[in-house]
Short mmCIF file of C-alpha atoms and ligand atoms in Angstrom, two decimals:
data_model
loop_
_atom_site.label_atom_id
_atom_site.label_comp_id
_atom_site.label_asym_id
_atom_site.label_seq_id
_atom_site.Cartn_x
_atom_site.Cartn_y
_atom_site.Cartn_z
CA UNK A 62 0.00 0.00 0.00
CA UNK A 63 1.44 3.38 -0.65
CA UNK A 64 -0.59 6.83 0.62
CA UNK A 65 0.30 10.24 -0.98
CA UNK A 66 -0.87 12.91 1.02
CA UNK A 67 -1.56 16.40 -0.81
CA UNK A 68 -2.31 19.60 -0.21
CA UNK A 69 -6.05 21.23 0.01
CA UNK A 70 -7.22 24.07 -2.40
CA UNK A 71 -5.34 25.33 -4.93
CA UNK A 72 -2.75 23.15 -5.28
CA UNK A 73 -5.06 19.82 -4.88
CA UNK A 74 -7.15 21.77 -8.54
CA UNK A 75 -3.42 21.50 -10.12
CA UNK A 76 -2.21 18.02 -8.87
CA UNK A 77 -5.45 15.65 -10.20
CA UNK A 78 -4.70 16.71 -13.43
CA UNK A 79 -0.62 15.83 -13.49
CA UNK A 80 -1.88 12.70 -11.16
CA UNK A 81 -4.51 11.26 -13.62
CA UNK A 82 -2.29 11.58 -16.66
CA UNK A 83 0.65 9.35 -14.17
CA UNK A 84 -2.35 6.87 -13.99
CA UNK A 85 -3.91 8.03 -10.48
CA UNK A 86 -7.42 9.19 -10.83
CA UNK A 87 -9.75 9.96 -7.64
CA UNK A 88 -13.37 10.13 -8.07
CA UNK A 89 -15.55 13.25 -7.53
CA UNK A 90 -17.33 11.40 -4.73
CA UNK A 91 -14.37 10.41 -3.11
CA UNK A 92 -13.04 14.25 -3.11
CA UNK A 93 -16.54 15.60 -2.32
CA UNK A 94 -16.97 13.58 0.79
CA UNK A 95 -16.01 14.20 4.15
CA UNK A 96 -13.59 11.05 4.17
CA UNK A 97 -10.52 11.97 5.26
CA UNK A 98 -8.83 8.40 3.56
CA UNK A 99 -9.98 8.56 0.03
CA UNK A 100 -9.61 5.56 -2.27
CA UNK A 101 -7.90 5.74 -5.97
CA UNK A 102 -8.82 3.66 -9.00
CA UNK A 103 -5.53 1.79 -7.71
CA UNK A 104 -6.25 -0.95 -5.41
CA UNK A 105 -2.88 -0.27 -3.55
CA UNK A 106 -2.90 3.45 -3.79
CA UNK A 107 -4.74 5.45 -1.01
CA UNK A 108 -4.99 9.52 -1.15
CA UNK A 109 -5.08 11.91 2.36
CA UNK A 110 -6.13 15.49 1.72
CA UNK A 111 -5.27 17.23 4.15
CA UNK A 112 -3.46 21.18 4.51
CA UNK A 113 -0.69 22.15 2.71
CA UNK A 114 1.97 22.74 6.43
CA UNK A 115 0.64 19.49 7.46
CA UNK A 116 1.97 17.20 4.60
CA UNK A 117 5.35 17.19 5.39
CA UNK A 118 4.42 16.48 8.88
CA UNK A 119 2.76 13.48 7.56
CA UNK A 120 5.76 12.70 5.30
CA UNK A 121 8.30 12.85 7.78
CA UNK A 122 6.88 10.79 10.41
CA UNK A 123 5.73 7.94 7.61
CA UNK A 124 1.97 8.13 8.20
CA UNK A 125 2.19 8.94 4.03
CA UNK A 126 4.57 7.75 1.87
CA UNK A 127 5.06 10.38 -0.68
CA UNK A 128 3.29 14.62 -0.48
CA UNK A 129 2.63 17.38 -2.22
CA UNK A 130 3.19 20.60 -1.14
CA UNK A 131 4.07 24.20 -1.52
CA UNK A 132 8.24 25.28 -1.80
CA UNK A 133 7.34 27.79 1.11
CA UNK A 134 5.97 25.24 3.20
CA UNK A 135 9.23 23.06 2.54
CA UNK A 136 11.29 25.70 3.60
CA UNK A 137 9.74 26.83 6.69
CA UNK A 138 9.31 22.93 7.81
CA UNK A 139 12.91 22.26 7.47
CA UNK A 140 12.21 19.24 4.78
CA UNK A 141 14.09 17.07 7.77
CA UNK A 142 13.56 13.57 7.15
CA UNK A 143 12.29 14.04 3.29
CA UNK A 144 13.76 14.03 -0.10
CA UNK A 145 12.29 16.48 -2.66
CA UNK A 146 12.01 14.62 -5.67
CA UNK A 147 10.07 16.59 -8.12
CA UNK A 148 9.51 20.23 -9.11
CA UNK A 149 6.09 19.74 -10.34
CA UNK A 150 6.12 23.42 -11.85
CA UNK A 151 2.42 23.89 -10.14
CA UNK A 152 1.12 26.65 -8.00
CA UNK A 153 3.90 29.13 -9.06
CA UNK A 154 4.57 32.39 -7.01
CA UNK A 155 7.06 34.09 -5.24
CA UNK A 156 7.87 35.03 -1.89
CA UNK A 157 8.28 38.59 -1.48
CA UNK A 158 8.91 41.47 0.97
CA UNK A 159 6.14 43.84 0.55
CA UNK A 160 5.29 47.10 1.78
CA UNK A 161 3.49 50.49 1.58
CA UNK A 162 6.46 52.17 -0.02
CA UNK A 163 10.31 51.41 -0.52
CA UNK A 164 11.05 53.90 2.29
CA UNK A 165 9.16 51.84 4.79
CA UNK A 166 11.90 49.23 4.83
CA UNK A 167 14.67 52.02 6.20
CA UNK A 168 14.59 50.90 10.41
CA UNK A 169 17.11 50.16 12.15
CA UNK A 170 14.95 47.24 13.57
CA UNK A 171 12.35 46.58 10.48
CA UNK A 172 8.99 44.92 11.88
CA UNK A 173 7.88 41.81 9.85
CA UNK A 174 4.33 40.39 9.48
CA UNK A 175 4.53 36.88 8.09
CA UNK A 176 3.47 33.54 8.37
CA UNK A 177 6.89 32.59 6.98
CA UNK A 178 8.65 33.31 10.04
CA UNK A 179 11.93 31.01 9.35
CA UNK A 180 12.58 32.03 5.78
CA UNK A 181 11.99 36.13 6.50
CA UNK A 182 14.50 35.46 9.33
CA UNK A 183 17.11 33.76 6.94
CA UNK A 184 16.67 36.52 4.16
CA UNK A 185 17.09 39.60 6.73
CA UNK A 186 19.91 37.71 8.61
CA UNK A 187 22.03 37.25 5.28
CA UNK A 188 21.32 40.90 4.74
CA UNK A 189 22.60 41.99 7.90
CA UNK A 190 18.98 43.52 8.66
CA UNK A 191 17.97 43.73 12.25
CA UNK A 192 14.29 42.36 12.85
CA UNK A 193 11.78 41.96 14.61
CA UNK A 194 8.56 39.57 13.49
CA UNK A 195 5.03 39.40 14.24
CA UNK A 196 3.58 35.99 13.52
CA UNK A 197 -0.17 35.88 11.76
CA UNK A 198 -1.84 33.37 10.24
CA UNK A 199 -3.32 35.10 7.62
CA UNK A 200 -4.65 38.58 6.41
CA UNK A 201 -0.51 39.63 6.67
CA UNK A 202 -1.64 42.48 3.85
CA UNK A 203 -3.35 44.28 6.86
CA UNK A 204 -0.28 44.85 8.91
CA UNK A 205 1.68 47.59 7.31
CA UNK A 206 -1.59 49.31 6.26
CA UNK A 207 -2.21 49.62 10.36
CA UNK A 208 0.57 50.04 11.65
CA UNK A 209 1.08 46.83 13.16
CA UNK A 210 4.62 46.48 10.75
CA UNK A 211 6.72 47.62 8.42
CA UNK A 212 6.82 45.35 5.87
CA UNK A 213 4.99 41.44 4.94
CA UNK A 214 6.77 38.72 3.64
CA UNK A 215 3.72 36.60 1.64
CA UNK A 216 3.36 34.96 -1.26
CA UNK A 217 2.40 37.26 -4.13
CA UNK A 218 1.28 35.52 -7.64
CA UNK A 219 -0.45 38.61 -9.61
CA UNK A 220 0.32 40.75 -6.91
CA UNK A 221 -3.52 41.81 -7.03
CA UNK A 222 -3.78 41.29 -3.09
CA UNK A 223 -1.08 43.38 -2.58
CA UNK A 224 -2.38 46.48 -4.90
CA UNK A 225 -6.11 45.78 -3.38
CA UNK A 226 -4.62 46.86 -0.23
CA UNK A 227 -2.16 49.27 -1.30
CA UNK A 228 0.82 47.58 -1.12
CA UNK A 229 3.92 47.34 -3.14
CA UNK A 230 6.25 44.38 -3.63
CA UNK A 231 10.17 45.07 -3.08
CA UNK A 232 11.91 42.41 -2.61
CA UNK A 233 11.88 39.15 -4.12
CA UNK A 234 13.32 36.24 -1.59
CA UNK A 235 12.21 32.60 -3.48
CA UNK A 236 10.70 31.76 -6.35
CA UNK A 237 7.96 29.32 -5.22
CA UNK A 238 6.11 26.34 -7.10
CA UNK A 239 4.94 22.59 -5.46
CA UNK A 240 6.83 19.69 -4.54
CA UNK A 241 6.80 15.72 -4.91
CA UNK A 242 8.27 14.92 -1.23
CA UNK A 243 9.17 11.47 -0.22
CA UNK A 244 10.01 9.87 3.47
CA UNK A 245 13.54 9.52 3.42
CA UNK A 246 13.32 6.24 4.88
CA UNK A 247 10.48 4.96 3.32
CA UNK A 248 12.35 6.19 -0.45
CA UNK A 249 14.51 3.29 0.70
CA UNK A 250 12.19 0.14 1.23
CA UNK A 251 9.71 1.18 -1.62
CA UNK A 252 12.34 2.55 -3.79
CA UNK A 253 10.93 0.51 -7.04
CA UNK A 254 7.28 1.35 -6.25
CA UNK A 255 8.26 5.04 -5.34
CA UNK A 256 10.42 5.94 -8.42
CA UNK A 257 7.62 4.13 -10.90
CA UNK A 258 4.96 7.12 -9.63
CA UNK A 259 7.84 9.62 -9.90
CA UNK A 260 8.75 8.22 -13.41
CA UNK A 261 5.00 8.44 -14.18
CA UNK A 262 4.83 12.20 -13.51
CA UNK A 263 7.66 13.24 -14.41
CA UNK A 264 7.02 12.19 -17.59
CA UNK A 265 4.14 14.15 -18.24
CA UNK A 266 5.36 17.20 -16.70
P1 AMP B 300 -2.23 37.41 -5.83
O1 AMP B 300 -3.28 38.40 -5.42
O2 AMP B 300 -2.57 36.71 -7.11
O3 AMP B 300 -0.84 38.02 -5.84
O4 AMP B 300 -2.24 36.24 -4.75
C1 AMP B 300 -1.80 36.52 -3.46
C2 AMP B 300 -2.59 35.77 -2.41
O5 AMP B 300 -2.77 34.41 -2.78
C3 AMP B 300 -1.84 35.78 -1.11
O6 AMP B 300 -2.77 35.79 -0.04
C4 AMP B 300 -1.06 34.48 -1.14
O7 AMP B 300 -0.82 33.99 0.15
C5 AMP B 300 -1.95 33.55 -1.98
N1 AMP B 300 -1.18 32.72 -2.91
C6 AMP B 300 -0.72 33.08 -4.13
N2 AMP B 300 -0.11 32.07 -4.75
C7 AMP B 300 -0.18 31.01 -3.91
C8 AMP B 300 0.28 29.66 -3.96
N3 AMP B 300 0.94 29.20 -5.01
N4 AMP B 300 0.05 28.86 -2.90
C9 AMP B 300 -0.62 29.34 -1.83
N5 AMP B 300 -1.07 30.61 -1.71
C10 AMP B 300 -0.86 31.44 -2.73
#
């Protein structure tokens, strides 16, 4: 048995496609149930859906075999105990420091809303930047327009969030696009089964 876990929402719209075409196709009633365990046309293939930070959780610990997931969400996980196998070329945007105006990023200690709390800290820290962050969950285009910070560091695609709420965006840190993760361990015992599906995709990439 092998379970892939992926990622709800917009990236789950983007995988079926590159999934079905590898020879893994879920049906609708499986994806519009509340079943968290959803069965495949593959007898020995079993789907999670779960959210996007929670996959490589899931990965890492073995309770799925292979994920699929965001860049950003790699990189502020740590991607300890995976291998990243596949750039599936999906979900494509970039991680970016944004903020009312350029001006706004002069402080001697910048204030940072993000949810990416580990990468902002790497990007300032390699600049030399003192910071200081303010974790939030979501809504991070708020912060700078009241007062609460500086600058964001989000993920911007058309940037239309950003110029909804008056923002602009500076600085780019990552270019961002989803994964094909893999337990490291597990790559190991179901090497032959695992490389087939990554054969499968990547073919049709
Ligand atoms: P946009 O207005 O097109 O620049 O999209 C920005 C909003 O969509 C922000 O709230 C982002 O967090 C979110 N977003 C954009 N691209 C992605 C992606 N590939 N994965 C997850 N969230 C995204």
């Amino acid at each position: 048995m092998l379970t892939i876990a992926l990622s709800k929402g917009r990236i789950l719209e983007q995988t079926l496609p590159l999934l079905k075409k590898a020879g893994l196709e879920i049906a609708d009633e499986e994806l519009n149930s509340r079943k968290l365990i959803l069965d495949t046309n593959l007898d020995d293939v079993k789907v999670i859906v779960i959210r996007a930070t929670d996959v490589p959780v899931f990965v890492q610990h073995g309770a799925a075999d292979m994920g699929i997931t965001g860049k950003d969400v790699l990189l502020e996980h740590g991607a300890n105990g995976l291998f990243e196998l596949l750039d599936l070329g999906i979900a494509k945007c970039k991680l970016m420091v944004a903020a009312i105006d350029k001006n706004k990023l002069e402080q001697n200690t910048l204030k940072i809303a993000t949810k990416y709390v580990n990468s902002a800290k790497r990007y300032f820290e390699t600049k030399g930047q003192q910071i200081e962050i303010i974790k939030l969950y979501g809504a991070m285009e708020l912060a700078p327009v009241v007062g609460l910070a500086h600058c964001i560091v989000d993920l911007v695609d058309t940037g239309n969030t950003l110029k909804a709420n008056g923002l602009v965006p500076l600085e780019h840190i990552e270019d961002i696009s989803s994964r094909l993760i893999v337990n490291a361990a597990l790559f190991k015992t179901k090497n032959a089964q695992i490389k087939t599906w990554v054969k499968g995709i990547e073919q049709n990439l």
